[in-house]
Short mmCIF file of C-alpha atoms in Angstrom, two decimals:
data_model
loop_
_atom_site.label_atom_id
_atom_site.label_comp_id
_atom_site.label_asym_id
_atom_site.label_seq_id
_atom_site.Cartn_x
_atom_site.Cartn_y
_atom_site.Cartn_z
CA MET Z 485 196.48 132.57 98.11
CA ILE Z 486 200.22 133.00 97.60
CA LEU Z 487 202.33 132.22 100.68
CA SER Z 488 205.81 133.41 101.59
CA MET Z 489 208.08 130.97 103.40
CA THR Z 490 209.46 133.64 105.73
CA ALA Z 491 207.27 134.26 108.79
CA PHE Z 492 206.87 134.01 112.56
CA GLY Z 493 203.99 132.85 114.78
CA GLN Z 494 203.56 132.66 118.56
CA ALA Z 495 200.89 131.52 121.02
CA ARG Z 496 200.61 130.95 124.78
CA GLY Z 497 198.43 128.71 126.89
CA ARG Z 498 197.98 127.04 130.28
CA ILE Z 499 198.28 123.25 130.21
CA LEU Z 500 198.14 121.03 133.30
CA ASP Z 501 198.96 124.01 135.55
CA ARG Z 502 201.97 124.95 133.42
CA ASP Z 503 202.50 128.06 131.32
CA VAL Z 504 203.35 127.01 127.76
CA THR Z 505 204.72 129.22 124.96
CA ILE Z 506 205.06 128.05 121.35
CA GLU Z 507 207.14 129.98 118.84
CA ILE Z 508 207.31 129.00 115.16
CA ARG Z 509 209.79 130.47 112.69
CA SER Z 510 209.96 129.61 109.01
CA VAL Z 511 212.45 130.52 106.28
CA ASN Z 512 212.83 129.51 102.65
CA ASN Z 513 213.99 126.03 101.73
CA ARG Z 514 213.68 123.90 98.60
CA PHE Z 515 211.86 121.25 100.61
CA ARG Z 516 209.93 120.98 103.87
CA ASP Z 517 212.19 120.65 106.90
CA ILE Z 518 210.52 120.71 110.32
CA ILE Z 519 212.69 121.04 113.42
CA THR Z 520 211.23 120.78 116.93
CA ARG Z 521 212.78 121.96 120.18
CA VAL Z 522 210.86 120.75 123.22
CA PRO Z 523 211.78 120.09 126.88
CA LYS Z 524 213.37 116.70 127.51
CA LEU Z 525 210.39 115.56 129.56
CA HIS Z 526 208.12 116.10 126.50
CA ALA Z 527 210.47 114.73 123.84
CA SER Z 528 208.14 111.86 122.95
CA LEU Z 529 205.62 114.40 121.60
CA GLU Z 530 207.91 115.63 118.81
CA ASP Z 531 206.51 113.35 116.09
CA GLN Z 532 202.93 114.42 116.83
CA ILE Z 533 203.95 118.09 116.72
CA LYS Z 534 205.74 117.61 113.38
CA LYS Z 535 202.70 115.87 111.90
CA ILE Z 536 200.38 118.79 112.81
CA VAL Z 537 202.83 121.32 111.34
CA ALA Z 538 203.29 119.24 108.17
CA ASN Z 539 199.52 119.25 107.59
CA ARG Z 540 199.56 123.06 107.36
CA VAL Z 541 202.97 123.94 105.94
CA ASN Z 542 203.99 122.55 102.55
CA ARG Z 543 207.44 123.98 102.06
CA GLY Z 544 210.19 125.75 103.99
CA ARG Z 545 212.44 125.23 106.99
CA VAL Z 546 210.20 125.44 110.04
CA GLU Z 547 211.50 125.59 113.62
CA VAL Z 548 208.99 124.91 116.41
CA ARG Z 549 210.09 125.82 119.94
CA VAL Z 550 207.92 124.69 122.87
CA GLN Z 551 208.74 126.29 126.23
CA VAL Z 552 207.16 124.91 129.40
CA ASP Z 553 207.40 126.87 132.65
CA GLU Z 554 207.79 124.23 135.38
CA SER Z 555 208.55 126.69 138.19
CA SER Z 556 205.10 126.62 139.81
CA SER Z 557 204.85 122.84 139.79
CA LYS Z 558 208.41 122.46 141.10
CA ARG Z 559 207.62 124.57 144.14
CA GLN Z 560 204.88 122.08 144.94
CA ASN Z 561 207.15 119.08 144.44
CA LEU Z 562 210.03 119.68 146.83
CA LYS Z 563 210.87 116.70 149.01
CA LEU Z 564 213.33 115.61 151.65
CA ASP Z 565 215.88 112.93 150.81
CA MET Z 566 215.62 111.19 154.19
CA ASP Z 567 218.01 108.38 153.25
CA LEU Z 568 220.74 110.91 152.53
CA ALA Z 569 219.90 112.84 155.72
CA ARG Z 570 220.37 109.69 157.79
CA VAL Z 571 223.73 108.99 156.14
CA TYR Z 572 224.81 112.56 156.93
CA HIS Z 573 223.61 112.14 160.53
CA ASP Z 574 225.56 108.94 161.04
CA LEU Z 575 228.69 110.50 159.54
CA LEU Z 576 228.37 113.55 161.78
CA LEU Z 577 228.01 111.33 164.85
CA GLN Z 578 231.07 109.38 163.81
CA LEU Z 579 233.00 112.61 163.27
CA LYS Z 580 231.92 113.89 166.69
CA GLU Z 581 233.12 110.71 168.44
CA GLU Z 582 236.38 110.42 166.49
CA ILE Z 583 237.65 113.90 167.30
CA GLY Z 584 235.85 114.36 170.61
CA LEU Z 585 233.47 117.22 169.80
CA ALA Z 586 231.14 118.38 172.57
CA ASP Z 587 228.74 120.29 170.30
CA GLU Z 588 225.34 118.85 169.58
CA ILE Z 589 224.37 118.05 165.99
CA GLN Z 590 222.01 120.77 164.72
CA LEU Z 591 219.81 121.34 161.67
CA ALA Z 592 222.18 123.99 160.31
CA HIS Z 593 224.87 121.35 159.91
CA PHE Z 594 222.66 119.45 157.46
CA MET Z 595 221.78 122.55 155.45
CA ASP Z 596 225.43 123.25 154.74
CA LEU Z 597 225.87 119.75 153.33
CA GLY Z 598 223.19 120.24 150.63
CA ASP Z 599 221.17 117.83 148.45
CA ILE Z 600 218.79 116.94 151.29
CA ILE Z 601 215.98 119.06 149.87
CA VAL Z 602 215.50 118.10 146.21
CA TRP Z 603 213.04 118.55 143.35
CA GLN Z 604 210.77 115.59 142.92
CA GLU Z 605 210.45 114.60 139.27
CA GLU Z 606 206.75 114.67 138.56
CA GLU Z 607 204.93 112.15 136.42
CA ILE Z 608 203.19 113.91 133.51
CA ASP Z 609 200.19 112.64 131.59
CA LEU Z 610 201.67 113.24 128.13
CA ASP Z 611 198.43 112.39 126.34
CA ALA Z 612 196.57 115.02 128.34
CA PHE Z 613 199.41 117.48 127.81
CA MET Z 614 199.33 116.90 124.05
CA ALA Z 615 195.58 117.38 123.96
CA GLY Z 616 196.04 120.79 125.58
CA LEU Z 617 199.00 121.60 123.34
CA VAL Z 618 197.14 121.09 120.03
CA PRO Z 619 195.01 124.29 120.17
CA VAL Z 620 198.02 126.37 121.27
CA LEU Z 621 200.09 124.92 118.42
CA ASN Z 622 197.32 125.61 115.91
CA GLU Z 623 196.99 129.18 117.14
CA ALA Z 624 200.73 129.71 116.61
CA LEU Z 625 200.38 128.17 113.14
CA ASP Z 626 197.44 130.50 112.40
CA HIS Z 627 199.63 133.51 113.16
CA LEU Z 628 202.48 132.04 111.10
CA ILE Z 629 200.23 131.45 108.08
CA GLN Z 630 198.66 134.90 108.36
CA MET Z 631 202.12 136.43 108.14
CA ARG Z 632 203.11 134.08 105.30
CA SER Z 633 199.94 135.10 103.45
CA ALA Z 634 200.51 138.84 103.91
CA GLU Z 635 204.12 138.56 102.76
CA GLY Z 636 203.13 136.34 99.84
CA GLU Z 637 200.41 138.68 98.61
CA ALA Z 638 202.83 141.62 98.75
CA ILE Z 639 205.33 139.69 96.63
CA ALA Z 640 202.58 138.66 94.17
CA ALA Z 641 201.44 142.28 93.79
CA ASP Z 642 205.01 143.35 93.03
CA PHE Z 643 205.33 140.53 90.48
CA LYS Z 644 202.16 141.59 88.66
CA GLU Z 645 203.44 145.14 88.30
CA ARG Z 646 206.75 143.89 86.90
CA LEU Z 647 204.97 141.54 84.49
CA ASP Z 648 203.10 144.55 83.11
CA VAL Z 649 206.42 146.37 82.62
CA ILE Z 650 207.85 143.34 80.79
CA SER Z 651 204.77 143.22 78.55
CA LEU Z 652 205.32 146.87 77.60
CA HIS Z 653 208.92 146.16 76.60
CA LEU Z 654 207.77 143.16 74.56
CA GLY Z 655 205.33 145.39 72.71
CA GLU Z 656 208.14 147.80 71.87
CA ILE Z 657 210.32 144.91 70.64
CA ASP Z 658 207.43 143.67 68.50
CA LEU Z 659 207.06 147.06 66.81
CA ARG Z 660 210.77 147.18 66.15
CA ARG Z 661 210.81 143.59 64.84
CA GLU Z 662 208.24 144.42 62.14
CA SER Z 663 210.47 147.13 60.65
CA LEU Z 664 213.69 145.08 60.79
CA LEU Z 665 212.96 143.19 57.56
CA LEU Z 666 212.52 146.39 55.52
CA GLU Z 667 215.70 147.86 56.97
CA THR Z 668 217.62 144.67 56.22
CA LYS Z 669 216.48 144.80 52.58
CA ALA Z 670 217.45 148.47 52.28
CA ARG Z 671 220.92 147.86 53.75
CA LEU Z 672 221.55 144.99 51.36
CA GLU Z 673 220.54 147.11 48.39
CA GLU Z 674 222.96 149.83 49.43
CA ARG Z 675 225.79 147.35 49.88
CA VAL Z 676 225.15 145.69 46.53
CA LYS Z 677 225.04 149.07 44.77
CA ALA Z 678 228.31 150.05 46.37
CA LEU Z 679 229.95 146.79 45.32
CA THR Z 680 228.58 146.83 41.72
CA ASN Z 681 229.10 150.54 41.07
CA GLY Z 682 225.40 151.07 40.44
CA LEU Z 683 224.88 148.18 37.98
CA GLY Z 684 221.48 146.52 37.88
CA LEU Z 685 220.40 144.43 40.86
CA ASP Z 686 219.20 140.85 40.71
CA GLU Z 687 215.98 141.41 42.66
CA ALA Z 688 215.28 137.69 43.08
CA ARG Z 689 218.73 137.07 44.52
CA LEU Z 690 218.38 140.09 46.77
CA LEU Z 691 215.07 138.82 48.16
CA GLN Z 692 216.65 135.42 48.70
CA GLU Z 693 219.43 136.98 50.80
CA VAL Z 694 216.93 139.06 52.73
CA ALA Z 695 214.87 135.95 53.48
CA TYR Z 696 217.99 134.14 54.66
CA LEU Z 697 218.99 136.95 57.00
CA ALA Z 698 215.43 137.33 58.21
CA GLU Z 699 215.26 133.65 59.11
CA ARG Z 700 218.52 133.84 61.05
CA SER Z 701 217.40 136.88 63.02
CA ASP Z 702 213.70 135.99 63.37
CA ILE Z 703 212.65 136.10 67.03
CA THR Z 704 208.95 135.34 66.50
CA GLU Z 705 209.05 131.93 68.19
CA GLU Z 706 210.95 133.30 71.18
CA MET Z 707 208.46 136.15 71.54
CA VAL Z 708 205.51 133.73 71.40
CA ARG Z 709 207.04 131.44 74.02
CA LEU Z 710 207.98 134.36 76.24
CA ARG Z 711 204.43 135.71 76.16
CA SER Z 712 203.12 132.22 76.93
CA HIS Z 713 205.41 132.03 79.98
CA LEU Z 714 204.18 135.44 81.14
CA ASP Z 715 200.56 134.27 80.86
CA GLN Z 716 201.39 131.11 82.83
CA PHE Z 717 203.15 133.16 85.48
CA ARG Z 718 200.08 135.37 85.88
CA SER Z 719 197.82 132.31 86.01
CA TYR Z 720 199.85 130.74 88.84
CA LEU Z 721 199.75 134.01 90.78
CA SER Z 722 195.97 134.21 90.36
CA HIS Z 723 195.24 130.62 91.39
CA GLY Z 724 197.70 130.63 94.30
CA GLY Z 725 198.69 127.53 96.24
CA VAL Z 726 202.14 125.95 96.31
CA VAL Z 727 203.59 127.59 93.19
CA GLY Z 728 207.12 128.60 94.17
CA ARG Z 729 208.96 125.89 92.22
CA ARG Z 730 206.78 126.34 89.14
CA LEU Z 731 207.47 130.06 89.13
CA GLU Z 732 211.21 129.40 89.51
CA PHE Z 733 211.08 127.12 86.46
CA LEU Z 734 209.14 129.68 84.41
CA LEU Z 735 211.63 132.36 85.41
CA GLN Z 736 214.50 130.22 84.08
CA GLU Z 737 212.64 129.66 80.82
CA MET Z 738 211.90 133.37 80.41
CA ASN Z 739 215.56 134.23 80.93
CA ARG Z 740 216.50 131.66 78.30
CA GLU Z 741 214.11 133.17 75.74
CA VAL Z 742 215.33 136.71 76.41
CA ASN Z 743 218.96 135.62 75.97
CA THR Z 744 218.08 134.04 72.61
CA ILE Z 745 216.25 137.20 71.51
CA THR Z 746 219.31 139.29 72.37
CA SER Z 747 221.70 137.04 70.44
CA LYS Z 748 219.50 136.63 67.35
CA ALA Z 749 218.10 140.10 66.80
CA GLY Z 750 221.37 141.96 66.25
CA ASP Z 751 219.56 145.26 66.68
CA VAL Z 752 220.33 147.97 69.22
CA ALA Z 753 216.69 148.77 69.98
CA VAL Z 754 215.73 145.11 70.43
CA THR Z 755 218.81 144.47 72.57
CA SER Z 756 217.99 147.49 74.73
CA GLY Z 757 214.43 146.24 75.31
CA ALA Z 758 215.71 142.74 76.10
CA ILE Z 759 218.15 144.14 78.66
CA GLU Z 760 215.29 145.98 80.37
CA ILE Z 761 213.33 142.73 80.52
CA LYS Z 762 216.31 140.87 81.98
CA SER Z 763 216.64 143.61 84.59
CA GLU Z 764 213.03 143.04 85.66
CA LEU Z 765 213.46 139.25 85.70
CA GLU Z 766 216.53 139.60 87.91
CA LYS Z 767 214.37 141.36 90.48
CA PHE Z 768 212.09 138.30 90.47
CA ARG Z 769 214.91 135.87 91.23
CA GLU Z 770 215.39 136.36 94.98
CA GLN Z 771 211.72 137.04 95.72
CA VAL Z 772 210.44 133.92 93.97
CA GLN Z 773 212.69 131.75 96.15
CA ASN Z 774 210.72 132.92 99.19
CA LEU Z 775 207.37 131.62 97.89
CA GLU Z 776 205.96 128.33 99.09
#
């Protein structure tokens, strides 16, 4: 299975009377970089979350966002700050005596002062919360990996089609390569005749020059290596797994071989075929960087 590094996964659950939502986004990266964003109260769980994600994602920048809805539990955990209420009461009495107010102290006076009714910070069993979080996290990861798989298989299918196109161009270059030697010999004969005004040719010397030129322009080794790289590329696509970096390396090697073919051949038809191959390889470049 070929996996893309670009994907999104989401899952929701109910943990300790709280609604929890987990969102996971991943994009391409040369290495594995896991970033977690969790509520402050649950910050100590970050390492455990990262470990679970690392067991299922091998490469890419992965952002895990855990959202916990505390609204229902907060409504149940309101409390009165009686110490502050007593301080307010004493201050109001003092104010009443100092300036000679006749009004009685009422509840409304306290409400205007604020901070008497507060949220009570609740103790959370983090172990129990983590136990409930694991299946929700894995469900979000399932969705992420399903999307990574679908994207990866689409990229792999496109690669296979382009590899077939490259193979066709290589076949055309091969056919042209076989006739280059005869054409080189014919051109040399014409040049020698022109220079010697039709005098007899030294056939042995002519063949020696042809062999020299053929050696300089021979692209057999490059063609063999290029075909080997294509076979390896197909093999990696078939076996799947974490192959992104290997494919990037093969792509670099294939570009190198095509550049050498272009510079050595010195033939318009061969150069044209090599340019078509380079055009296909260029289309690989951005896509291959998205593979895990």
